[in-house]
């Protein structure tokens, strides 16, 4: 690191790693407006198409009328209100867990769980491809930190055998840049055998996987005994904002008492919780969103395979195309953009070196015709990029 910021920024440019933001002139939807132009977008995590749903907008407006805008304080002071409480209860019931605690972001929920449960006497084991917030939480906790090979249960077992103190195993449920699922059934058995605690960050599975949309844990038919700590985020399939930790009463009470990222931050606006309650209702009642999404995923995979596109082994709405070089991934994304298709090029350090990719995400708001348009554009660009 250096205080020579200009040099740092220049290097980022040279390495094709420079990131810039798009500024949307429309809400989240399959078709978005940027600089006055329309684009068909495949990069949002709004997997169920709820972020701009009229019922959520209505619930937010109604919530703001009843509860105002700001929460005013942290949850432990005077920032915890009835919609927060109702949402925690509704989520707990939906997930078949004793209790749920709301957070303002998933990033903070992960920091909270790690720093609250781990000390420098303990060990935390993590998949090499875990989300940055799980890595950062582990570093902040001061625990001994070991990574195991991606989705390699045997490698996890070797690490477990060498671990000391209390052991936490932390994993994404659905890996955010690859779209594959953690081997939770095997992992929960291993965790029990080694008396370790299993924590699953299901940011991308929640709302999407499982018969009732209750996520990767439901997909594998596991319980709170199998996965004692479950993290969900609300900014993705839920279409709102925030996150939660779900588990035993003791877990939640411990977080309330000791988790600094919970205690020392302002509560999320109560109207957001009102909107999320509405979103939960739609997730429960409108299973057609998940079914439609499944069909789109199947359609995309079939057509991409027929074109020999470098798709990965993902059963989820995250459908990456592995490119390799950052400059190639960026050029591919730009070529798609010229055809008014928006896909993000994901580059290191978000993904490992030489594994830059196009991260295509599908949503229940897409139509079959949208998928056809995407595939057509990919086929056209792929001719220019395949080696
Ligand atoms: C998005 C994400 C987070 C962070 O959640 P925010 O609510 O956006 O802070 C945490 N973990 C995973 C796996 C994620 O994909």
mmCIF file of C-alpha atoms and ligand atoms in Angstrom:
data_model
loop_
_atom_site.group_PDB
_atom_site.id
_atom_site.type_symbol
_atom_site.label_atom_id
_atom_site.label_comp_id
_atom_site.label_asym_id
_atom_site.label_seq_id
_atom_site.Cartn_x
_atom_site.Cartn_y
_atom_site.Cartn_z
ATOM 1 C CA UNK A 1 0.000 0.000 0.000
ATOM 2 C CA UNK A 2 1.176 3.510 -0.667
ATOM 3 C CA UNK A 3 0.018 7.061 -0.135
ATOM 4 C CA UNK A 4 0.921 7.683 -3.771
ATOM 5 C CA UNK A 5 -2.715 7.378 -4.769
ATOM 6 C CA UNK A 6 -2.240 8.448 -8.364
ATOM 7 C CA UNK A 7 0.298 5.645 -8.886
ATOM 8 C CA UNK A 8 -2.029 3.093 -7.285
ATOM 9 C CA UNK A 9 -4.881 4.168 -9.525
ATOM 10 C CA UNK A 10 -2.719 4.133 -12.634
ATOM 11 C CA UNK A 11 -1.586 0.589 -11.867
ATOM 12 C CA UNK A 12 -5.208 -0.468 -11.494
ATOM 13 C CA UNK A 13 -5.857 0.882 -15.004
ATOM 14 C CA UNK A 14 -2.823 -0.834 -16.525
ATOM 15 C CA UNK A 15 -3.889 -4.170 -15.007
ATOM 16 C CA UNK A 16 -7.426 -3.859 -16.407
ATOM 17 C CA UNK A 17 -8.724 -3.907 -12.842
ATOM 18 C CA UNK A 18 -10.082 -0.373 -12.676
ATOM 19 C CA UNK A 19 -13.710 -0.367 -11.576
ATOM 20 C CA UNK A 20 -16.262 2.246 -12.416
ATOM 21 C CA UNK A 21 -19.896 2.642 -11.509
ATOM 22 C CA UNK A 22 -22.911 2.837 -13.744
ATOM 23 C CA UNK A 23 -25.510 5.371 -12.771
ATOM 24 C CA UNK A 24 -29.005 4.038 -13.350
ATOM 25 C CA UNK A 25 -31.782 6.335 -14.491
ATOM 26 C CA UNK A 26 -34.463 3.724 -13.800
ATOM 27 C CA UNK A 27 -35.379 1.204 -11.068
ATOM 28 C CA UNK A 28 -34.071 -2.357 -10.938
ATOM 29 C CA UNK A 29 -35.763 -4.254 -13.778
ATOM 30 C CA UNK A 30 -34.689 -6.416 -16.720
ATOM 31 C CA UNK A 31 -34.482 -3.293 -18.878
ATOM 32 C CA UNK A 32 -32.621 -0.376 -17.314
ATOM 33 C CA UNK A 33 -31.786 3.101 -18.537
ATOM 34 C CA UNK A 34 -28.247 4.501 -18.442
ATOM 35 C CA UNK A 35 -27.167 7.742 -20.135
ATOM 36 C CA UNK A 36 -30.523 7.873 -21.857
ATOM 37 C CA UNK A 37 -30.005 4.419 -23.435
ATOM 38 C CA UNK A 38 -31.859 1.199 -22.679
ATOM 39 C CA UNK A 39 -30.053 -1.999 -21.757
ATOM 40 C CA UNK A 40 -31.200 -5.534 -21.064
ATOM 41 C CA UNK A 41 -29.476 -6.284 -17.765
ATOM 42 C CA UNK A 42 -28.159 -9.598 -16.423
ATOM 43 C CA UNK A 43 -26.181 -8.437 -13.418
ATOM 44 C CA UNK A 44 -28.625 -7.718 -10.625
ATOM 45 C CA UNK A 45 -29.103 -9.970 -7.588
ATOM 46 C CA UNK A 46 -32.817 -9.140 -7.612
ATOM 47 C CA UNK A 47 -33.438 -12.829 -8.372
ATOM 48 C CA UNK A 48 -37.201 -12.809 -7.877
ATOM 49 C CA UNK A 49 -37.902 -9.425 -9.442
ATOM 50 C CA UNK A 50 -39.164 -7.920 -6.177
ATOM 51 C CA UNK A 51 -36.943 -4.824 -5.839
ATOM 52 C CA UNK A 52 -39.414 -2.691 -7.769
ATOM 53 C CA UNK A 53 -42.613 -4.612 -7.000
ATOM 54 C CA UNK A 54 -45.683 -2.372 -6.488
ATOM 55 C CA UNK A 55 -46.654 -4.218 -3.308
ATOM 56 C CA UNK A 56 -43.216 -3.594 -1.799
ATOM 57 C CA UNK A 57 -43.355 0.052 -2.797
ATOM 58 C CA UNK A 58 -46.790 0.281 -1.185
ATOM 59 C CA UNK A 59 -45.570 -1.392 2.008
ATOM 60 C CA UNK A 60 -42.590 0.965 2.168
ATOM 61 C CA UNK A 61 -44.836 4.010 1.733
ATOM 62 C CA UNK A 62 -47.300 2.751 4.323
ATOM 63 C CA UNK A 63 -44.404 1.910 6.655
ATOM 64 C CA UNK A 64 -42.972 5.402 6.294
ATOM 65 C CA UNK A 65 -46.372 6.925 7.055
ATOM 66 C CA UNK A 66 -46.685 4.906 10.255
ATOM 67 C CA UNK A 67 -43.074 4.834 11.407
ATOM 68 C CA UNK A 68 -41.332 7.744 9.720
ATOM 69 C CA UNK A 69 -38.048 7.455 7.897
ATOM 70 C CA UNK A 70 -35.103 7.131 10.271
ATOM 71 C CA UNK A 71 -34.914 4.621 13.122
ATOM 72 C CA UNK A 72 -33.207 7.282 15.218
ATOM 73 C CA UNK A 73 -30.838 5.121 17.226
ATOM 74 C CA UNK A 74 -29.290 1.694 17.589
ATOM 75 C CA UNK A 75 -31.612 -1.245 18.320
ATOM 76 C CA UNK A 76 -30.478 -1.396 21.950
ATOM 77 C CA UNK A 77 -31.161 2.272 22.630
ATOM 78 C CA UNK A 78 -34.479 3.261 21.055
ATOM 79 C CA UNK A 79 -34.120 2.269 17.385
ATOM 80 C CA UNK A 80 -35.980 -1.063 17.568
ATOM 81 C CA UNK A 81 -39.620 -0.822 16.594
ATOM 82 C CA UNK A 82 -42.579 -3.062 15.917
ATOM 83 C CA UNK A 83 -41.935 -3.757 12.199
ATOM 84 C CA UNK A 84 -38.398 -4.939 13.065
ATOM 85 C CA UNK A 85 -39.836 -7.186 15.714
ATOM 86 C CA UNK A 86 -42.586 -8.572 13.484
ATOM 87 C CA UNK A 87 -40.099 -9.251 10.713
ATOM 88 C CA UNK A 88 -37.754 -11.129 13.045
ATOM 89 C CA UNK A 89 -40.659 -13.271 14.205
ATOM 90 C CA UNK A 90 -41.942 -13.945 10.690
ATOM 91 C CA UNK A 91 -38.475 -14.899 9.427
ATOM 92 C CA UNK A 92 -37.930 -17.238 12.393
ATOM 93 C CA UNK A 93 -41.222 -18.987 11.724
ATOM 94 C CA UNK A 94 -40.520 -19.311 7.996
ATOM 95 C CA UNK A 95 -37.052 -20.749 8.653
ATOM 96 C CA UNK A 96 -38.154 -23.072 11.473
ATOM 97 C CA UNK A 97 -35.655 -21.517 13.823
ATOM 98 C CA UNK A 98 -36.150 -20.306 17.398
ATOM 99 C CA UNK A 99 -35.027 -16.760 16.730
ATOM 100 C CA UNK A 100 -33.808 -14.203 14.209
ATOM 101 C CA UNK A 101 -31.835 -10.974 14.583
ATOM 102 C CA UNK A 102 -31.984 -8.215 11.953
ATOM 103 C CA UNK A 103 -28.911 -6.348 10.726
ATOM 104 C CA UNK A 104 -28.492 -3.359 8.433
ATOM 105 C CA UNK A 105 -26.285 -5.250 5.966
ATOM 106 C CA UNK A 106 -25.025 -8.747 5.319
ATOM 107 C CA UNK A 107 -21.483 -7.502 5.613
ATOM 108 C CA UNK A 108 -22.164 -6.444 9.177
ATOM 109 C CA UNK A 109 -24.070 -9.619 10.058
ATOM 110 C CA UNK A 110 -20.993 -11.638 9.104
ATOM 111 C CA UNK A 111 -18.651 -9.384 11.065
ATOM 112 C CA UNK A 112 -21.016 -9.658 14.036
ATOM 113 C CA UNK A 113 -21.230 -13.448 14.033
ATOM 114 C CA UNK A 114 -17.476 -13.919 13.703
ATOM 115 C CA UNK A 115 -16.292 -11.305 16.178
ATOM 116 C CA UNK A 116 -18.902 -12.284 18.737
ATOM 117 C CA UNK A 117 -18.202 -16.019 18.662
ATOM 118 C CA UNK A 118 -14.452 -16.234 18.078
ATOM 119 C CA UNK A 119 -11.371 -15.202 20.028
ATOM 120 C CA UNK A 120 -7.671 -15.717 19.373
ATOM 121 C CA UNK A 121 -7.901 -19.112 21.116
ATOM 122 C CA UNK A 122 -10.221 -20.429 18.402
ATOM 123 C CA UNK A 123 -10.035 -21.607 14.812
ATOM 124 C CA UNK A 124 -12.161 -20.606 11.856
ATOM 125 C CA UNK A 125 -12.199 -22.722 8.697
ATOM 126 C CA UNK A 126 -13.388 -21.201 5.458
ATOM 127 C CA UNK A 127 -13.905 -22.206 1.856
ATOM 128 C CA UNK A 128 -11.317 -20.523 -0.337
ATOM 129 C CA UNK A 129 -14.093 -18.876 -2.363
ATOM 130 C CA UNK A 130 -16.094 -17.478 0.552
ATOM 131 C CA UNK A 131 -17.478 -13.948 0.336
ATOM 132 C CA UNK A 132 -15.149 -11.120 1.390
ATOM 133 C CA UNK A 133 -17.286 -10.287 4.435
ATOM 134 C CA UNK A 134 -16.687 -13.763 5.897
ATOM 135 C CA UNK A 135 -12.956 -13.376 5.377
ATOM 136 C CA UNK A 136 -12.940 -9.893 6.886
ATOM 137 C CA UNK A 137 -15.010 -11.037 9.859
ATOM 138 C CA UNK A 138 -12.557 -13.840 10.539
ATOM 139 C CA UNK A 139 -9.574 -11.485 10.371
ATOM 140 C CA UNK A 140 -11.267 -9.021 12.707
ATOM 141 C CA UNK A 141 -12.045 -11.792 15.211
ATOM 142 C CA UNK A 142 -8.352 -12.588 15.669
ATOM 143 C CA UNK A 143 -9.028 -16.342 15.472
ATOM 144 C CA UNK A 144 -6.617 -18.739 13.766
ATOM 145 C CA UNK A 145 -7.800 -18.701 10.205
ATOM 146 C CA UNK A 146 -7.463 -21.608 7.767
ATOM 147 C CA UNK A 147 -8.895 -21.880 4.288
ATOM 148 C CA UNK A 148 -9.787 -25.178 2.646
ATOM 149 C CA UNK A 149 -10.033 -25.920 -1.062
ATOM 150 C CA UNK A 150 -13.258 -24.909 -2.705
ATOM 151 C CA UNK A 151 -16.066 -27.351 -1.889
ATOM 152 C CA UNK A 152 -13.532 -30.002 -0.939
ATOM 153 C CA UNK A 153 -14.958 -31.842 2.078
ATOM 154 C CA UNK A 154 -11.904 -34.094 2.381
ATOM 155 C CA UNK A 155 -9.645 -31.070 2.576
ATOM 156 C CA UNK A 156 -11.961 -29.582 5.201
ATOM 157 C CA UNK A 157 -11.649 -32.768 7.247
ATOM 158 C CA UNK A 158 -7.837 -32.562 7.144
ATOM 159 C CA UNK A 159 -8.035 -28.988 8.412
ATOM 160 C CA UNK A 160 -10.504 -29.978 11.142
ATOM 161 C CA UNK A 161 -8.134 -32.650 12.383
ATOM 162 C CA UNK A 162 -5.456 -29.961 12.881
ATOM 163 C CA UNK A 163 -7.679 -27.337 14.505
ATOM 164 C CA UNK A 164 -7.556 -26.085 18.067
ATOM 165 C CA UNK A 165 -9.956 -24.462 20.499
ATOM 166 C CA UNK A 166 -13.537 -23.922 19.490
ATOM 167 C CA UNK A 167 -13.932 -24.402 15.756
ATOM 168 C CA UNK A 168 -16.222 -22.487 13.441
ATOM 169 C CA UNK A 169 -16.727 -23.620 9.848
ATOM 170 C CA UNK A 170 -18.042 -20.796 7.679
ATOM 171 C CA UNK A 171 -19.241 -21.147 4.115
ATOM 172 C CA UNK A 172 -21.342 -19.461 1.492
ATOM 173 C CA UNK A 173 -24.501 -21.520 0.817
ATOM 174 C CA UNK A 174 -24.423 -20.557 -2.857
ATOM 175 C CA UNK A 175 -21.010 -19.277 -3.954
ATOM 176 C CA UNK A 176 -21.567 -15.755 -5.133
ATOM 177 C CA UNK A 177 -19.234 -15.709 -8.144
ATOM 178 C CA UNK A 178 -19.550 -19.369 -9.188
ATOM 179 C CA UNK A 179 -23.177 -20.182 -8.466
ATOM 180 C CA UNK A 180 -22.484 -23.674 -7.113
ATOM 181 C CA UNK A 181 -23.768 -24.956 -3.769
ATOM 182 C CA UNK A 182 -21.732 -25.835 -0.680
ATOM 183 C CA UNK A 183 -21.861 -29.542 0.252
ATOM 184 C CA UNK A 184 -23.882 -28.735 3.346
ATOM 185 C CA UNK A 185 -25.119 -32.257 4.107
ATOM 186 C CA UNK A 186 -21.580 -33.661 4.279
ATOM 187 C CA UNK A 187 -20.250 -30.573 6.002
ATOM 188 C CA UNK A 188 -22.838 -30.669 8.774
ATOM 189 C CA UNK A 189 -21.943 -34.304 9.516
ATOM 190 C CA UNK A 190 -18.259 -33.437 9.657
ATOM 191 C CA UNK A 191 -18.966 -30.462 11.875
ATOM 192 C CA UNK A 192 -20.819 -32.693 14.331
ATOM 193 C CA UNK A 193 -18.069 -35.291 14.314
ATOM 194 C CA UNK A 194 -15.437 -32.680 15.162
ATOM 195 C CA UNK A 195 -17.680 -30.740 17.512
ATOM 196 C CA UNK A 196 -17.404 -27.682 15.266
ATOM 197 C CA UNK A 197 -20.072 -25.045 14.662
ATOM 198 C CA UNK A 198 -21.320 -24.684 11.067
ATOM 199 C CA UNK A 199 -22.242 -21.220 9.821
ATOM 200 C CA UNK A 200 -23.828 -20.701 6.397
ATOM 201 C CA UNK A 201 -24.055 -17.361 4.621
ATOM 202 C CA UNK A 202 -26.969 -17.943 2.272
ATOM 203 C CA UNK A 203 -27.073 -14.522 0.617
ATOM 204 C CA UNK A 204 -27.735 -16.047 -2.818
ATOM 205 C CA UNK A 205 -29.834 -19.070 -1.804
ATOM 206 C CA UNK A 206 -32.379 -17.329 0.414
ATOM 207 C CA UNK A 207 -35.683 -16.866 -1.430
ATOM 208 C CA UNK A 208 -34.384 -18.804 -4.425
ATOM 209 C CA UNK A 209 -33.635 -22.390 -3.366
ATOM 210 C CA UNK A 210 -35.793 -24.918 -1.543
ATOM 211 C CA UNK A 211 -39.468 -25.679 -2.041
ATOM 212 C CA UNK A 212 -40.586 -22.720 0.042
ATOM 213 C CA UNK A 213 -37.645 -20.563 -0.935
ATOM 214 C CA UNK A 214 -36.070 -20.918 2.501
ATOM 215 C CA UNK A 215 -32.685 -21.374 0.884
ATOM 216 C CA UNK A 216 -29.811 -23.828 0.639
ATOM 217 C CA UNK A 217 -30.482 -25.271 4.092
ATOM 218 C CA UNK A 218 -34.031 -26.131 3.056
ATOM 219 C CA UNK A 219 -32.775 -27.457 -0.292
ATOM 220 C CA UNK A 220 -30.704 -30.031 1.627
ATOM 221 C CA UNK A 221 -33.514 -30.683 4.170
ATOM 222 C CA UNK A 222 -31.278 -29.633 7.059
ATOM 223 C CA UNK A 223 -32.311 -28.224 10.433
ATOM 224 C CA UNK A 224 -31.030 -25.741 12.976
ATOM 225 C CA UNK A 225 -29.166 -28.658 14.615
ATOM 226 C CA UNK A 226 -27.302 -29.301 11.353
ATOM 227 C CA UNK A 227 -26.619 -25.633 10.556
ATOM 228 C CA UNK A 228 -26.745 -23.739 13.863
ATOM 229 C CA UNK A 229 -25.876 -20.338 12.371
ATOM 230 C CA UNK A 230 -27.686 -19.150 9.264
ATOM 231 C CA UNK A 231 -27.128 -15.757 7.647
ATOM 232 C CA UNK A 232 -29.547 -14.359 5.095
ATOM 233 C CA UNK A 233 -29.407 -11.075 3.255
ATOM 234 C CA UNK A 234 -32.410 -9.012 2.228
ATOM 235 C CA UNK A 235 -30.889 -6.951 -0.585
ATOM 236 C CA UNK A 236 -30.908 -9.811 -3.090
ATOM 237 C CA UNK A 237 -33.934 -12.084 -3.670
ATOM 238 C CA UNK A 238 -35.913 -10.178 -1.016
ATOM 239 C CA UNK A 239 -35.508 -7.009 -3.054
ATOM 240 C CA UNK A 240 -35.131 -4.711 -0.033
ATOM 241 C CA UNK A 241 -32.119 -4.128 2.198
ATOM 242 C CA UNK A 242 -30.512 -5.537 5.326
ATOM 243 C CA UNK A 243 -29.727 -8.998 6.615
ATOM 244 C CA UNK A 244 -30.388 -11.391 9.463
ATOM 245 C CA UNK A 245 -28.854 -14.130 11.567
ATOM 246 C CA UNK A 246 -31.130 -17.066 12.452
ATOM 247 C CA UNK A 247 -30.444 -19.652 15.134
ATOM 248 C CA UNK A 248 -31.034 -20.660 18.733
ATOM 249 C CA UNK A 249 -32.314 -18.317 21.380
ATOM 250 C CA UNK A 250 -28.897 -18.364 23.077
ATOM 251 C CA UNK A 251 -27.134 -17.492 19.830
ATOM 252 C CA UNK A 252 -29.365 -14.485 19.193
ATOM 253 C CA UNK A 253 -29.222 -13.288 22.800
ATOM 254 C CA UNK A 254 -25.414 -13.569 22.746
ATOM 255 C CA UNK A 255 -25.291 -11.466 19.588
ATOM 256 C CA UNK A 256 -27.541 -8.829 21.144
ATOM 257 C CA UNK A 257 -25.329 -8.667 24.244
ATOM 258 C CA UNK A 258 -21.873 -8.858 22.676
ATOM 259 C CA UNK A 259 -21.780 -8.281 18.889
ATOM 260 C CA UNK A 260 -20.252 -4.865 18.342
ATOM 261 C CA UNK A 261 -21.454 -4.556 14.715
ATOM 262 C CA UNK A 262 -24.963 -4.945 16.124
ATOM 263 C CA UNK A 263 -24.647 -2.747 19.181
ATOM 264 C CA UNK A 264 -22.801 0.227 17.729
ATOM 265 C CA UNK A 265 -24.836 1.031 14.667
ATOM 266 C CA UNK A 266 -28.155 2.664 13.905
ATOM 267 C CA UNK A 267 -31.080 0.325 13.296
ATOM 268 C CA UNK A 268 -32.352 -0.022 9.733
ATOM 269 C CA UNK A 269 -35.334 2.226 8.894
ATOM 270 C CA UNK A 270 -38.492 0.507 10.176
ATOM 271 C CA UNK A 271 -40.267 1.079 6.845
ATOM 272 C CA UNK A 272 -37.654 -1.141 5.208
ATOM 273 C CA UNK A 273 -38.712 -3.875 7.622
ATOM 274 C CA UNK A 274 -42.355 -3.261 6.607
ATOM 275 C CA UNK A 275 -41.377 -3.699 2.954
ATOM 276 C CA UNK A 276 -39.410 -6.840 3.766
ATOM 277 C CA UNK A 277 -42.437 -8.335 5.548
ATOM 278 C CA UNK A 278 -44.382 -7.847 2.322
ATOM 279 C CA UNK A 279 -41.550 -9.356 0.350
ATOM 280 C CA UNK A 280 -41.484 -12.426 2.600
ATOM 281 C CA UNK A 281 -45.191 -12.870 1.977
ATOM 282 C CA UNK A 282 -44.637 -12.845 -1.799
ATOM 283 C CA UNK A 283 -41.720 -15.276 -1.486
ATOM 284 C CA UNK A 284 -44.004 -17.655 0.421
ATOM 285 C CA UNK A 285 -47.122 -17.215 -1.713
ATOM 286 C CA UNK A 286 -45.718 -16.847 -5.208
ATOM 287 C CA UNK A 287 -43.789 -20.047 -5.821
ATOM 288 C CA UNK A 288 -44.253 -19.411 -9.551
ATOM 289 C CA UNK A 289 -41.364 -16.962 -9.373
ATOM 290 C CA UNK A 290 -38.967 -19.743 -8.396
ATOM 291 C CA UNK A 291 -40.456 -22.112 -10.987
ATOM 292 C CA UNK A 292 -40.178 -19.572 -13.769
ATOM 293 C CA UNK A 293 -36.601 -18.800 -12.728
ATOM 294 C CA UNK A 294 -35.749 -22.522 -12.819
ATOM 295 C CA UNK A 295 -37.077 -22.733 -16.367
ATOM 296 C CA UNK A 296 -35.016 -19.729 -17.441
ATOM 297 C CA UNK A 297 -31.880 -21.234 -15.899
ATOM 298 C CA UNK A 298 -32.511 -24.489 -17.770
ATOM 299 C CA UNK A 299 -33.141 -22.657 -21.031
ATOM 300 C CA UNK A 300 -29.969 -20.621 -20.669
ATOM 301 C CA UNK A 301 -27.809 -23.619 -19.808
ATOM 302 C CA UNK A 302 -29.142 -25.679 -22.703
ATOM 303 C CA UNK A 303 -28.587 -22.943 -25.256
ATOM 304 C CA UNK A 304 -25.192 -21.903 -23.892
ATOM 305 C CA UNK A 305 -24.036 -25.529 -23.952
ATOM 306 C CA UNK A 306 -25.151 -25.894 -27.565
ATOM 307 C CA UNK A 307 -22.977 -22.894 -28.413
ATOM 308 C CA UNK A 308 -20.002 -24.314 -26.509
ATOM 309 C CA UNK A 309 -19.893 -21.295 -24.214
ATOM 310 C CA UNK A 310 -17.675 -21.783 -21.134
ATOM 311 C CA UNK A 311 -20.498 -22.117 -18.608
ATOM 312 C CA UNK A 312 -19.779 -23.401 -15.112
ATOM 313 C CA UNK A 313 -21.405 -26.096 -13.000
ATOM 314 C CA UNK A 314 -24.144 -23.949 -11.480
ATOM 315 C CA UNK A 315 -27.789 -24.862 -10.835
ATOM 316 C CA UNK A 316 -28.604 -21.350 -9.611
ATOM 317 C CA UNK A 317 -29.455 -18.006 -11.256
ATOM 318 C CA UNK A 318 -25.728 -17.162 -11.109
ATOM 319 C CA UNK A 319 -24.449 -18.395 -14.478
ATOM 320 C CA UNK A 320 -20.849 -17.291 -14.963
ATOM 321 C CA UNK A 321 -18.899 -17.618 -18.202
ATOM 322 C CA UNK A 322 -15.273 -18.294 -17.370
ATOM 323 C CA UNK A 323 -12.989 -16.116 -19.504
ATOM 324 C CA UNK A 324 -9.613 -16.003 -17.709
ATOM 325 C CA UNK A 325 -7.826 -12.745 -18.509
ATOM 326 C CA UNK A 326 -9.209 -9.577 -16.998
ATOM 327 C CA UNK A 327 -8.751 -7.575 -20.205
ATOM 328 C CA UNK A 328 -10.618 -10.239 -22.198
ATOM 329 C CA UNK A 329 -13.484 -10.356 -19.719
ATOM 330 C CA UNK A 330 -13.714 -6.591 -19.805
ATOM 331 C CA UNK A 331 -13.620 -6.476 -23.611
ATOM 332 C CA UNK A 332 -16.339 -9.157 -23.784
ATOM 333 C CA UNK A 333 -18.561 -7.197 -21.411
ATOM 334 C CA UNK A 334 -17.977 -4.044 -23.478
ATOM 335 C CA UNK A 335 -18.841 -5.859 -26.697
ATOM 336 C CA UNK A 336 -22.098 -7.010 -25.112
ATOM 337 C CA UNK A 337 -22.793 -3.492 -23.939
ATOM 338 C CA UNK A 338 -22.520 -2.272 -27.515
ATOM 339 C CA UNK A 339 -25.401 -4.630 -28.229
ATOM 340 C CA UNK A 340 -27.297 -3.165 -25.283
ATOM 341 C CA UNK A 341 -26.783 -6.207 -23.078
ATOM 342 C CA UNK A 342 -25.451 -5.489 -19.608
ATOM 343 C CA UNK A 343 -23.313 -8.143 -17.898
ATOM 344 C CA UNK A 344 -20.583 -7.475 -15.357
ATOM 345 C CA UNK A 345 -16.993 -8.561 -15.829
ATOM 346 C CA UNK A 346 -15.803 -9.897 -12.484
ATOM 347 C CA UNK A 347 -12.073 -9.652 -12.004
ATOM 348 C CA UNK A 348 -9.515 -10.296 -9.252
ATOM 349 C CA UNK A 349 -9.464 -9.830 -6.325
ATOM 350 C CA UNK A 350 -13.196 -10.653 -6.311
ATOM 351 C CA UNK A 351 -12.296 -13.937 -8.039
ATOM 352 C CA UNK A 352 -8.928 -15.786 -8.045
ATOM 353 C CA UNK A 353 -6.171 -14.718 -10.440
ATOM 354 C CA UNK A 354 -6.685 -15.736 -14.105
ATOM 355 C CA UNK A 355 -10.321 -16.613 -13.519
ATOM 356 C CA UNK A 356 -11.969 -13.382 -14.634
ATOM 357 C CA UNK A 357 -15.469 -14.053 -15.828
ATOM 358 C CA UNK A 358 -18.733 -12.655 -17.006
ATOM 359 C CA UNK A 359 -21.142 -13.020 -14.142
ATOM 360 C CA UNK A 360 -24.550 -13.477 -15.730
ATOM 361 C CA UNK A 361 -27.460 -13.441 -13.319
ATOM 362 C CA UNK A 362 -31.012 -14.380 -14.189
ATOM 363 C CA UNK A 363 -34.169 -13.151 -12.527
ATOM 364 C CA UNK A 364 -37.791 -14.233 -12.379
ATOM 365 C CA UNK A 365 -38.501 -10.847 -13.965
ATOM 366 C CA UNK A 366 -36.767 -11.972 -17.167
ATOM 367 C CA UNK A 367 -38.784 -13.581 -19.957
ATOM 368 C CA UNK A 368 -37.777 -16.428 -22.263
ATOM 369 C CA UNK A 369 -37.387 -13.811 -24.966
ATOM 370 C CA UNK A 370 -34.857 -11.940 -22.797
ATOM 371 C CA UNK A 371 -32.811 -15.137 -22.503
ATOM 372 C CA UNK A 372 -32.933 -15.621 -26.283
ATOM 373 C CA UNK A 373 -31.664 -12.071 -26.775
ATOM 374 C CA UNK A 374 -28.832 -12.697 -24.307
ATOM 375 C CA UNK A 375 -27.783 -15.944 -25.963
ATOM 376 C CA UNK A 376 -27.869 -14.370 -29.406
ATOM 377 C CA UNK A 377 -25.605 -11.540 -28.287
ATOM 378 C CA UNK A 378 -23.258 -13.947 -26.501
ATOM 379 C CA UNK A 379 -22.986 -16.111 -29.620
ATOM 380 C CA UNK A 380 -22.113 -13.092 -31.730
ATOM 381 C CA UNK A 381 -19.413 -11.835 -29.320
ATOM 382 C CA UNK A 382 -18.067 -15.293 -28.545
ATOM 383 C CA UNK A 383 -16.925 -15.653 -32.168
ATOM 384 C CA UNK A 384 -14.516 -12.790 -31.545
ATOM 385 C CA UNK A 385 -13.204 -13.995 -28.199
ATOM 386 C CA UNK A 386 -12.862 -17.734 -28.294
ATOM 387 C CA UNK A 387 -9.283 -18.885 -28.539
HETATM 388 C C1 LIG B 1 -23.977 -9.725 -0.892
HETATM 389 C C2 LIG B 1 -23.340 -10.662 0.061
HETATM 390 C C3 LIG B 1 -23.080 -10.284 1.380
HETATM 391 C C4 LIG B 1 -23.251 -8.880 1.859
HETATM 392 O O1 LIG B 1 -24.579 -8.572 2.042
HETATM 393 P P1 LIG B 1 -24.994 -7.031 2.021
HETATM 394 O O2 LIG B 1 -26.328 -7.005 2.635
HETATM 395 O O3 LIG B 1 -24.979 -6.642 0.589
HETATM 396 O O4 LIG B 1 -23.963 -6.297 2.824
HETATM 397 C C5 LIG B 1 -22.611 -11.237 2.256
HETATM 398 N N1 LIG B 1 -22.355 -12.492 1.843
HETATM 399 C C6 LIG B 1 -22.551 -12.884 0.573
HETATM 400 C C7 LIG B 1 -22.257 -14.286 0.190
HETATM 401 C C8 LIG B 1 -23.033 -11.973 -0.360
HETATM 402 O O5 LIG B 1 -23.213 -12.343 -1.610
#
